[in-house]
Structure formats: C-alpha cells, structure tokens
mmCIF file of C-alpha atoms in Angstrom:
data_model
loop_
_atom_site.group_PDB
_atom_site.id
_atom_site.type_symbol
_atom_site.label_atom_id
_atom_site.label_comp_id
_atom_site.label_asym_id
_atom_site.label_seq_id
_atom_site.Cartn_x
_atom_site.Cartn_y
_atom_site.Cartn_z
ATOM 1 C CA MET A 1 51.594 129.422 -14.522
ATOM 2 C CA ALA A 2 52.745 126.515 -12.409
ATOM 3 C CA THR A 3 55.948 126.901 -10.434
ATOM 4 C CA PHE A 4 58.201 124.239 -9.025
ATOM 5 C CA SER A 5 60.450 124.258 -5.995
ATOM 6 C CA PHE A 6 63.243 121.913 -5.044
ATOM 7 C CA SER A 7 64.172 121.049 -1.488
ATOM 8 C CA ASP A 8 67.905 121.292 -2.161
ATOM 9 C CA THR A 9 69.568 124.659 -1.764
ATOM 10 C CA GLY A 10 72.794 126.091 -3.095
ATOM 11 C CA GLU A 11 74.413 124.950 -6.321
ATOM 12 C CA SER A 12 72.234 121.816 -6.669
ATOM 13 C CA SER A 13 69.115 123.959 -6.927
ATOM 14 C CA LEU A 14 70.643 125.818 -9.883
ATOM 15 C CA ASP A 15 71.001 122.519 -11.799
ATOM 16 C CA PRO A 16 68.426 120.106 -10.300
ATOM 17 C CA PHE A 17 68.496 117.758 -13.323
ATOM 18 C CA LEU A 18 72.328 117.588 -13.414
ATOM 19 C CA GLU A 19 72.438 118.886 -16.967
ATOM 20 C CA ARG A 20 75.592 120.962 -16.519
ATOM 21 C CA THR A 21 78.235 118.330 -16.700
ATOM 22 C CA GLY A 22 81.960 118.838 -16.605
ATOM 23 C CA ARG A 23 84.584 117.326 -18.827
ATOM 24 C CA ARG A 24 83.693 113.817 -19.971
ATOM 25 C CA ASP A 25 85.878 111.028 -21.260
ATOM 26 C CA VAL A 26 84.777 108.399 -23.738
ATOM 27 C CA VAL A 27 85.280 104.653 -24.146
ATOM 28 C CA HIS A 28 84.405 103.021 -27.481
ATOM 29 C CA ALA A 29 83.535 99.337 -27.773
ATOM 30 C CA SER A 30 81.996 96.892 -30.244
ATOM 31 C CA ALA A 31 79.565 94.328 -28.870
ATOM 32 C CA LEU A 32 76.573 92.276 -30.042
ATOM 33 C CA GLY A 33 76.679 93.722 -33.534
ATOM 34 C CA GLY A 34 76.630 97.358 -32.400
ATOM 35 C CA ASP A 35 79.080 100.198 -31.801
ATOM 36 C CA PHE A 36 78.856 101.528 -28.245
ATOM 37 C CA ARG A 37 80.064 104.890 -26.945
ATOM 38 C CA PHE A 38 80.342 105.119 -23.145
ATOM 39 C CA GLU A 39 80.649 108.667 -21.824
ATOM 40 C CA SER A 40 81.274 109.804 -18.237
ATOM 41 C CA ASP A 41 83.152 112.195 -15.982
ATOM 42 C CA SER A 42 83.777 109.250 -13.632
ATOM 43 C CA PRO A 43 87.024 107.331 -14.268
ATOM 44 C CA GLU A 44 85.718 104.494 -12.094
ATOM 45 C CA LEU A 45 82.609 103.921 -14.205
ATOM 46 C CA LEU A 46 84.525 104.145 -17.462
ATOM 47 C CA GLN A 47 86.969 101.573 -16.122
ATOM 48 C CA LEU A 48 84.069 99.178 -15.532
ATOM 49 C CA ALA A 49 82.982 99.692 -19.152
ATOM 50 C CA ARG A 50 86.527 98.900 -20.277
ATOM 51 C CA LEU A 51 86.582 95.811 -18.051
ATOM 52 C CA ALA A 52 83.366 94.574 -19.651
ATOM 53 C CA TYR A 53 83.999 95.310 -23.339
ATOM 54 C CA GLU A 54 87.557 96.333 -24.148
ATOM 55 C CA GLY A 55 89.499 93.923 -26.345
ATOM 56 C CA LEU A 56 86.516 91.879 -27.531
ATOM 57 C CA PRO A 57 86.181 90.761 -31.159
ATOM 58 C CA ALA A 58 83.743 92.858 -33.178
ATOM 59 C CA HIS A 59 80.739 90.752 -34.158
ATOM 60 C CA ARG A 60 79.079 92.223 -37.243
ATOM 61 C CA LEU A 61 75.496 91.098 -37.810
ATOM 62 C CA SER A 62 74.669 93.739 -40.424
ATOM 63 C CA VAL A 63 76.486 95.839 -43.027
ATOM 64 C CA SER A 64 75.920 99.036 -41.031
ATOM 65 C CA PRO A 65 76.154 98.333 -37.285
ATOM 66 C CA PRO A 66 73.905 100.640 -35.234
ATOM 67 C CA ALA A 67 75.439 103.188 -32.881
ATOM 68 C CA PHE A 68 74.573 103.301 -29.177
ATOM 69 C CA HIS A 69 75.353 106.021 -26.641
ATOM 70 C CA VAL A 70 75.518 105.154 -22.930
ATOM 71 C CA GLU A 71 76.008 107.918 -20.373
ATOM 72 C CA LEU A 72 77.416 106.744 -17.034
ATOM 73 C CA ARG A 73 76.714 109.010 -14.053
ATOM 74 C CA LEU A 74 78.119 108.614 -10.544
ATOM 75 C CA LEU A 75 76.230 110.024 -7.545
ATOM 76 C CA GLU A 76 77.742 110.716 -4.143
ATOM 77 C CA ARG A 77 77.702 108.010 -1.480
ATOM 78 C CA ARG A 78 74.333 107.133 0.035
ATOM 79 C CA VAL A 79 74.139 107.342 3.806
ATOM 80 C CA ASP A 80 71.687 104.436 3.977
ATOM 81 C CA ALA A 81 73.611 102.020 1.759
ATOM 82 C CA PRO A 82 72.641 98.389 2.548
ATOM 83 C CA ALA A 83 75.287 96.309 4.273
ATOM 84 C CA ASP A 84 74.649 93.205 2.163
ATOM 85 C CA GLU A 85 73.977 92.893 -1.575
ATOM 86 C CA PRO A 86 71.961 95.633 -3.308
ATOM 87 C CA PRO A 87 68.272 95.111 -4.100
ATOM 88 C CA PRO A 88 67.493 93.278 -7.352
ATOM 89 C CA VAL A 89 66.722 95.252 -10.493
ATOM 90 C CA ARG A 90 63.019 95.830 -11.159
ATOM 91 C CA ALA A 91 61.951 96.409 -14.760
ATOM 92 C CA GLN A 92 59.558 99.160 -15.803
ATOM 93 C CA SER A 93 58.452 100.805 -19.053
ATOM 94 C CA GLY A 94 56.470 103.755 -20.383
ATOM 95 C CA ALA A 95 56.525 106.568 -22.948
ATOM 96 C CA GLY A 96 58.800 104.551 -25.185
ATOM 97 C CA LEU A 97 61.402 104.139 -22.426
ATOM 98 C CA LEU A 98 62.654 101.038 -20.622
ATOM 99 C CA CYS A 99 63.907 101.200 -17.045
ATOM 100 C CA GLY A 100 65.767 98.957 -14.644
ATOM 101 C CA VAL A 101 65.667 100.165 -11.030
ATOM 102 C CA MET A 102 67.610 98.937 -8.006
ATOM 103 C CA ASP A 103 66.711 101.986 -5.897
ATOM 104 C CA GLU A 104 66.437 105.760 -6.228
ATOM 105 C CA CYS A 105 70.216 106.128 -6.658
ATOM 106 C CA ASN A 106 70.978 103.117 -8.880
ATOM 107 C CA TYR A 107 69.007 102.702 -12.089
ATOM 108 C CA VAL A 108 69.019 102.564 -15.894
ATOM 109 C CA VAL A 109 66.798 104.509 -18.323
ATOM 110 C CA MET A 110 66.896 103.473 -22.007
ATOM 111 C CA SER A 111 65.449 104.398 -25.369
ATOM 112 C CA PRO A 112 66.438 101.389 -27.514
ATOM 113 C CA GLN A 113 65.103 102.841 -30.768
ATOM 114 C CA GLU A 114 67.194 105.968 -30.289
ATOM 115 C CA GLY A 115 70.115 103.905 -29.031
ATOM 116 C CA ARG A 116 70.586 105.970 -25.886
ATOM 117 C CA ALA A 117 70.808 105.047 -22.206
ATOM 118 C CA LEU A 118 71.545 106.698 -18.891
ATOM 119 C CA VAL A 119 73.119 104.530 -16.176
ATOM 120 C CA VAL A 120 73.124 106.108 -12.705
ATOM 121 C CA ALA A 121 75.064 104.575 -9.813
ATOM 122 C CA SER A 122 75.834 105.723 -6.289
ATOM 123 C CA ARG A 123 79.431 105.865 -5.140
ATOM 124 C CA ASP A 124 78.947 103.067 -2.624
ATOM 125 C CA MET A 125 78.139 100.719 -5.527
ATOM 126 C CA LEU A 126 81.790 100.960 -6.593
ATOM 127 C CA ALA A 127 82.447 98.551 -3.721
ATOM 128 C CA ARG A 128 80.201 96.056 -5.559
ATOM 129 C CA PRO A 129 81.726 96.148 -9.055
ATOM 130 C CA TYR A 130 80.164 92.850 -10.153
ATOM 131 C CA HIS A 131 76.595 94.028 -9.460
ATOM 132 C CA LEU A 132 77.263 97.469 -10.906
ATOM 133 C CA ARG A 133 78.806 96.148 -14.093
ATOM 134 C CA TYR A 134 76.566 93.139 -14.663
ATOM 135 C CA GLU A 135 73.172 94.403 -13.455
ATOM 136 C CA LEU A 136 73.330 98.035 -14.594
ATOM 137 C CA ILE A 137 75.919 98.631 -17.345
ATOM 138 C CA GLU A 138 75.645 95.254 -19.078
ATOM 139 C CA PHE A 139 71.878 95.272 -18.550
ATOM 140 C CA ALA A 140 71.688 98.480 -20.596
ATOM 141 C CA VAL A 141 73.936 97.135 -23.357
ATOM 142 C CA PHE A 142 72.147 93.785 -23.646
ATOM 143 C CA THR A 143 68.656 95.297 -23.592
ATOM 144 C CA MET A 144 69.337 97.993 -26.183
ATOM 145 C CA ALA A 145 71.136 95.645 -28.590
ATOM 146 C CA THR A 146 68.370 93.046 -28.265
ATOM 147 C CA ARG A 147 65.581 95.521 -29.023
ATOM 148 C CA ARG A 148 67.362 97.523 -31.729
ATOM 149 C CA LEU A 149 68.698 94.532 -33.664
ATOM 150 C CA GLY A 150 65.705 92.251 -33.133
ATOM 151 C CA LEU A 151 67.714 89.559 -31.366
ATOM 152 C CA VAL A 152 66.349 86.735 -29.220
ATOM 153 C CA PRO A 153 68.027 86.932 -25.771
ATOM 154 C CA LEU A 154 68.791 83.515 -24.301
ATOM 155 C CA HIS A 155 70.144 82.347 -20.957
ATOM 156 C CA GLY A 156 72.735 79.809 -21.987
ATOM 157 C CA ALA A 157 76.175 79.229 -23.467
ATOM 158 C CA CYS A 158 77.402 78.788 -27.022
ATOM 159 C CA VAL A 159 80.458 77.050 -28.461
ATOM 160 C CA GLY A 160 81.300 76.023 -31.994
ATOM 161 C CA ARG A 161 83.771 75.367 -34.749
ATOM 162 C CA HIS A 162 84.402 76.738 -38.255
ATOM 163 C CA GLY A 163 81.478 79.164 -38.016
ATOM 164 C CA ARG A 164 78.991 76.516 -36.789
ATOM 165 C CA GLY A 165 77.642 76.771 -33.256
ATOM 166 C CA LEU A 166 75.745 74.818 -30.626
ATOM 167 C CA LEU A 167 73.492 76.448 -28.069
ATOM 168 C CA LEU A 168 74.010 74.975 -24.579
ATOM 169 C CA LEU A 169 70.896 75.154 -22.419
ATOM 170 C CA GLY A 170 69.757 73.694 -19.126
ATOM 171 C CA ALA A 171 68.983 74.475 -15.508
ATOM 172 C CA SER A 172 71.425 76.314 -13.263
ATOM 173 C CA GLY A 173 73.929 73.857 -11.852
ATOM 174 C CA ALA A 174 73.583 71.395 -14.727
ATOM 175 C CA GLY A 175 77.156 72.045 -15.836
ATOM 176 C CA LYS A 176 76.873 74.454 -18.796
ATOM 177 C CA SER A 177 79.807 76.586 -17.641
ATOM 178 C CA THR A 178 82.023 73.557 -16.995
ATOM 179 C CA LEU A 179 81.171 72.139 -20.422
ATOM 180 C CA ALA A 180 81.873 75.521 -22.047
ATOM 181 C CA LEU A 181 85.239 75.637 -20.264
ATOM 182 C CA HIS A 182 86.279 72.188 -21.456
ATOM 183 C CA SER A 183 85.029 72.989 -24.954
ATOM 184 C CA LEU A 184 87.360 75.990 -24.909
ATOM 185 C CA LEU A 185 90.242 73.820 -23.704
ATOM 186 C CA GLY A 186 89.368 71.283 -26.414
ATOM 187 C CA GLY A 187 89.900 73.823 -29.183
ATOM 188 C CA LEU A 188 86.310 74.903 -29.840
ATOM 189 C CA ASP A 189 85.336 78.536 -30.372
ATOM 190 C CA PHE A 190 83.865 80.024 -27.201
ATOM 191 C CA LEU A 191 81.109 82.516 -27.997
ATOM 192 C CA ALA A 192 79.441 83.055 -24.625
ATOM 193 C CA GLU A 193 78.925 81.340 -21.288
ATOM 194 C CA ASP A 194 75.918 83.047 -19.711
ATOM 195 C CA ALA A 195 73.943 85.019 -22.337
ATOM 196 C CA VAL A 196 73.519 84.345 -26.064
ATOM 197 C CA PHE A 197 71.750 86.612 -28.566
ATOM 198 C CA VAL A 198 70.388 85.130 -31.789
ATOM 199 C CA GLU A 199 69.144 86.677 -35.033
ATOM 200 C CA PRO A 200 65.975 84.571 -35.425
ATOM 201 C CA THR A 201 65.931 84.194 -39.216
ATOM 202 C CA SER A 202 69.575 83.362 -39.901
ATOM 203 C CA LEU A 203 70.214 81.751 -36.469
ATOM 204 C CA LEU A 204 73.420 83.777 -36.320
ATOM 205 C CA ALA A 205 74.449 83.918 -32.654
ATOM 206 C CA THR A 206 76.515 86.553 -30.897
ATOM 207 C CA GLY A 207 77.613 87.085 -27.313
ATOM 208 C CA VAL A 208 80.147 88.772 -25.075
ATOM 209 C CA ALA A 209 83.140 86.529 -24.451
ATOM 210 C CA ASN A 210 84.547 88.587 -21.606
ATOM 211 C CA PHE A 211 84.317 86.323 -18.551
ATOM 212 C CA LEU A 212 83.926 82.672 -17.681
ATOM 213 C CA HIS A 213 82.219 81.862 -14.362
ATOM 214 C CA VAL A 214 83.123 78.494 -12.854
ATOM 215 C CA LYS A 215 83.030 77.013 -9.390
ATOM 216 C CA ALA A 216 86.253 75.948 -7.690
ATOM 217 C CA ASP A 217 85.403 72.254 -8.039
ATOM 218 C CA ALA A 218 85.755 72.600 -11.835
ATOM 219 C CA LEU A 219 89.528 72.591 -11.316
ATOM 220 C CA GLY A 220 89.458 68.887 -10.523
ATOM 221 C CA PHE A 221 89.334 67.830 -14.185
ATOM 222 C CA ILE A 222 91.955 70.318 -15.426
ATOM 223 C CA GLY A 223 95.518 69.069 -15.760
ATOM 224 C CA ASP A 224 97.111 72.125 -17.375
ATOM 225 C CA GLU A 225 98.686 74.168 -14.583
ATOM 226 C CA ALA A 226 98.519 77.414 -16.578
ATOM 227 C CA VAL A 227 94.758 77.006 -16.923
ATOM 228 C CA ARG A 228 94.394 76.066 -13.265
ATOM 229 C CA SER A 229 96.288 79.193 -12.217
ATOM 230 C CA TRP A 230 94.231 81.368 -14.556
ATOM 231 C CA ILE A 231 91.017 80.235 -12.877
ATOM 232 C CA ARG A 232 92.322 79.883 -9.327
ATOM 233 C CA GLU A 233 93.733 83.427 -9.275
ATOM 234 C CA ALA A 234 90.588 85.003 -10.749
ATOM 235 C CA PRO A 235 88.322 87.055 -8.442
ATOM 236 C CA VAL A 236 85.410 85.271 -6.798
ATOM 237 C CA ILE A 237 81.925 86.678 -7.345
ATOM 238 C CA ARG A 238 78.748 85.742 -5.520
ATOM 239 C CA ARG A 239 75.586 85.206 -7.548
ATOM 240 C CA ARG A 240 72.256 86.303 -6.111
ATOM 241 C CA SER A 241 71.474 82.604 -5.717
ATOM 242 C CA GLY A 242 74.321 82.445 -3.195
ATOM 243 C CA VAL A 243 76.599 80.393 -5.477
ATOM 244 C CA GLU A 244 80.207 81.584 -5.540
ATOM 245 C CA LYS A 245 82.235 81.315 -8.742
ATOM 246 C CA HIS A 246 85.592 82.384 -10.080
ATOM 247 C CA GLU A 247 85.233 85.122 -12.697
ATOM 248 C CA ALA A 248 88.085 84.394 -15.114
ATOM 249 C CA ASP A 249 88.827 86.978 -17.805
ATOM 250 C CA LEU A 250 88.737 85.184 -21.168
ATOM 251 C CA ARG A 251 90.904 87.892 -22.741
ATOM 252 C CA HIS A 252 93.751 86.679 -20.513
ATOM 253 C CA ALA A 253 93.083 82.976 -20.996
ATOM 254 C CA PRO A 254 96.011 80.661 -21.842
ATOM 255 C CA VAL A 255 94.067 79.575 -24.960
ATOM 256 C CA PRO A 256 92.221 81.653 -27.594
ATOM 257 C CA SER A 257 88.505 82.022 -26.890
ATOM 258 C CA SER A 258 86.458 83.392 -29.778
ATOM 259 C CA GLY A 259 86.303 84.650 -33.330
ATOM 260 C CA GLY A 260 83.177 85.890 -35.079
ATOM 261 C CA PRO A 261 79.490 85.053 -34.690
ATOM 262 C CA LEU A 262 78.376 81.425 -35.060
ATOM 263 C CA GLU A 263 75.457 80.017 -37.044
ATOM 264 C CA LEU A 264 73.512 77.672 -34.787
ATOM 265 C CA VAL A 265 73.207 74.112 -36.091
ATOM 266 C CA GLY A 266 71.478 72.747 -33.001
ATOM 267 C CA ALA A 267 70.687 73.137 -29.311
ATOM 268 C CA VAL A 268 71.870 70.871 -26.509
ATOM 269 C CA PHE A 269 70.221 70.596 -23.100
ATOM 270 C CA VAL A 270 72.965 69.838 -20.591
ATOM 271 C CA SER A 271 71.772 67.371 -17.971
ATOM 272 C CA GLY A 272 73.221 66.807 -14.522
ATOM 273 C CA GLN A 273 72.288 63.113 -14.798
ATOM 274 C CA ARG A 274 75.143 60.705 -15.389
ATOM 275 C CA ALA A 275 74.796 58.303 -18.309
ATOM 276 C CA ALA A 276 75.190 54.582 -17.768
ATOM 277 C CA ASP A 277 78.481 53.180 -19.019
ATOM 278 C CA ALA A 278 76.915 51.449 -22.010
ATOM 279 C CA ASP A 279 74.618 54.326 -23.012
ATOM 280 C CA PRO A 280 75.521 57.159 -25.403
ATOM 281 C CA LEU A 281 75.868 60.577 -23.781
ATOM 282 C CA LEU A 282 73.962 62.394 -26.500
ATOM 283 C CA ARG A 283 70.469 61.686 -27.785
ATOM 284 C CA ARG A 284 68.158 63.663 -30.044
ATOM 285 C CA MET A 285 64.936 64.702 -28.337
ATOM 286 C CA PRO A 286 61.579 63.829 -29.959
ATOM 287 C CA THR A 287 60.402 66.622 -32.236
ATOM 288 C CA ASP A 288 57.002 66.883 -30.557
ATOM 289 C CA ALA A 289 58.655 67.591 -27.185
ATOM 290 C CA THR A 290 61.284 70.133 -28.197
ATOM 291 C CA ALA A 291 59.108 73.219 -28.687
ATOM 292 C CA SER A 292 57.622 73.041 -25.179
ATOM 293 C CA ARG A 293 61.024 72.240 -23.681
ATOM 294 C CA LEU A 294 62.515 75.377 -25.257
ATOM 295 C CA VAL A 295 59.680 77.547 -23.928
ATOM 296 C CA ALA A 296 60.000 76.114 -20.416
ATOM 297 C CA ASP A 297 63.764 76.748 -20.410
ATOM 298 C CA GLN A 298 63.528 80.300 -21.804
ATOM 299 C CA PRO A 299 60.437 81.986 -20.329
ATOM 300 C CA TYR A 300 61.613 85.555 -21.043
ATOM 301 C CA ALA A 301 62.868 84.906 -24.571
ATOM 302 C CA SER A 302 59.689 83.026 -25.493
ATOM 303 C CA GLY A 303 57.741 86.264 -25.115
ATOM 304 C CA GLN A 304 59.955 88.251 -27.492
ATOM 305 C CA PRO A 305 58.917 89.111 -31.088
ATOM 306 C CA GLY A 306 61.488 86.857 -32.762
ATOM 307 C CA TRP A 307 60.724 83.737 -30.718
ATOM 308 C CA ALA A 308 58.415 81.956 -33.180
ATOM 309 C CA PRO A 309 60.850 81.820 -36.138
ATOM 310 C CA PHE A 310 63.754 81.073 -33.784
ATOM 311 C CA GLN A 311 61.895 78.183 -32.154
ATOM 312 C CA GLN A 312 60.785 76.733 -35.488
ATOM 313 C CA ARG A 313 64.302 76.771 -36.940
ATOM 314 C CA MET A 314 65.872 75.277 -33.813
ATOM 315 C CA VAL A 315 63.378 72.397 -33.834
ATOM 316 C CA GLU A 316 64.166 71.771 -37.517
ATOM 317 C CA ARG A 317 67.921 71.746 -36.918
ATOM 318 C CA GLY A 318 67.758 69.483 -33.890
ATOM 319 C CA VAL A 319 67.515 69.679 -30.109
ATOM 320 C CA TYR A 320 69.510 67.188 -28.053
ATOM 321 C CA GLU A 321 70.021 66.101 -24.467
ATOM 322 C CA LEU A 322 73.546 65.529 -23.153
ATOM 323 C CA ARG A 323 74.122 63.484 -20.026
ATOM 324 C CA ARG A 324 77.370 63.455 -18.093
ATOM 325 C CA GLY A 325 80.181 61.069 -18.818
ATOM 326 C CA SER A 326 83.079 59.970 -16.652
ATOM 327 C CA HIS A 327 85.126 62.989 -17.812
ATOM 328 C CA PRO A 328 84.108 66.325 -19.389
ATOM 329 C CA LYS A 329 86.233 65.473 -22.429
ATOM 330 C CA ALA A 330 83.686 62.818 -23.386
ATOM 331 C CA SER A 331 80.987 65.495 -23.468
ATOM 332 C CA VAL A 332 83.167 67.706 -25.662
ATOM 333 C CA ASP A 333 83.706 64.804 -28.047
ATOM 334 C CA ALA A 334 79.932 64.390 -28.273
ATOM 335 C CA LEU A 335 79.563 68.051 -29.234
ATOM 336 C CA LEU A 336 82.277 67.706 -31.846
ATOM 337 C CA GLY A 337 80.218 64.964 -33.465
ATOM 338 C CA LEU A 338 77.357 67.424 -33.982
ATOM 339 C CA LEU A 339 79.696 70.060 -35.396
ATOM 340 C CA ALA A 340 81.384 67.767 -37.894
#
C-alpha cells in the first residue's frame, strides 16, 4: 500500500488538505441569473463579496435560477509576495474542472456543472483588493454563470430603455465607459460597463452593475457637481494595461442605474474617430462585414458554444458604428434613436 508524507509538521500535518474548517459566515447574492452563496471564515474575503454583489438587482433569466456555492479561503501571508502587481491569471482545465491560477497561493478551482468553486487567496492579496475581487472572486462567478446558463460572455458595455438594450463594443480607449456614463446621466438603463452576458437565443442580456470605471478626463463634460464628486471621490484602480481609472460604485450614484435584463436590439461599435460636422454620428455597417467584425472584437466569446446563434441574431438586428461628436450628449441622442 502506498504511503504519503507531508513536509509540514505539527497541526498542519494532521489536516494537510485544510478540511477541518472553523465557523463560517455566509453572504447571499443574486447575479447573472443565478443565486450565489459565498462562504468563508474570513471577514475580509466576505466583505469583498459584499462589495462586488450586495444590493444589485436580481436578474432572472429562467423560472428556476440555478444555485452556486463559492468557498473563499484565506491563507497566511506569503514571505515572497511580489512588490508590484500580482502575476496574471492563467487558465487551465481537466477532469471536468476549470482553474484560474495566479500562483501557488492565489487560485480558483471550479466545477460549473455542479455550481461549486473554491477561491484561495493569500493574506498579502488583501492589500490588492481590486485584483483579488476582480480576477479571482468575480472570475469564478462570471465563469460558472456563463457555463451553467449557456451565456455568451462579451467584453463590452450595455445600456437601454424600456427593456430594449444596445451592446456597446470597441477597442480599449475608444470611449465605451464614457458613453455608458453619459447614457446613465441621460436617463438610460445602465446594465454593465465592462462585461455583458447574453442568452444567445433570446438575446436577453445581463450584467453586474456594481462599478463604473472612468478616467479623470471624463469629468470635463460633466456639469452636475454631485456626479463630479461621486466620480472624483471614488478610489482609483490601475488596470494591467497601466491605465488608471476611478472606480465609482453605481449603487451610490446620484442617479438610478439599472433595472432588469435587457433584450438586445442592436450592437454599436464605439469609434474614437471624430465625425465631420456635416456627417451623421451613427451609420449601419454593411451586413457582409458585421460577422467578421464581431469575431475580431470578441475572440474569446466567438469560441463559445452559443456564438453562432448569437452572431446570426445580432447581424439580423443591426450592427452600427458610432463616431464621436462635439459632446457625449450627441452620442447618447444617437443611441436613443435606435432604442425608439
């Protein structure tokens, strides 16, 4: 019979897999059409789950929303913690499990079909709450909901009105976040700013309207002092690209942000190019060019099972290009024309 030995001595050798846990607390949240239960003996990790999902509207995509269980586990501080940002998450899979690994002390293991995930983080990662929340906890939530509910995961924003939505796409820096912000200020429903999840047959879109990420120069077109203060006083996060943005909590916004899911009636590629004074800001793209444009903009989503029906329906409903006007309000007015 094979025997196994562990290098650790003392109490850790009696429970090498950390199966004997102490008292755990629970945080419940609704997100992306599912009911999530976060469980941990770490108040700090549970607080990050609350920060991400507490107070969000429940988006129901099915009669019986699936249940998900996410265990959050905090390890003691690493002695070799990097001084700068943590390493990027590397994806891996096998034996029906999906993994996202930063390093040996910070990783996610998921079984989407069973709706269960383990998120492990080292104590030093608490000093990097943005990376810990966004790249580990939210990574687990987004991945499990996408796989279990058959959603198409998209990098983009979504705004709408009266249950009808527009998908905002385009390269980083094109102005999607700024347009989403001014759409919010213009009275549109704000579904999501960074990640949108779509049921491919119905084109019903959901997202997590928890934060809005905008650069400081976006304040230049905002006249409302309450809105300016809301953004200006928000924490600043640093993307892995090096871009720094304010992370403003939409649940504390001076204006309401979101209701239920939105049915997509079109997609709009946001362009950084300014339109000539006499030209319209919005133009419909040729049908024969839209399918390839969608694939090029969404390389990960285009490999998912629901991509083909999603792509076909988006092409049928219309894909547009939006160039910049003299003021963001003009762009919002153009979107309103599509939602009428």
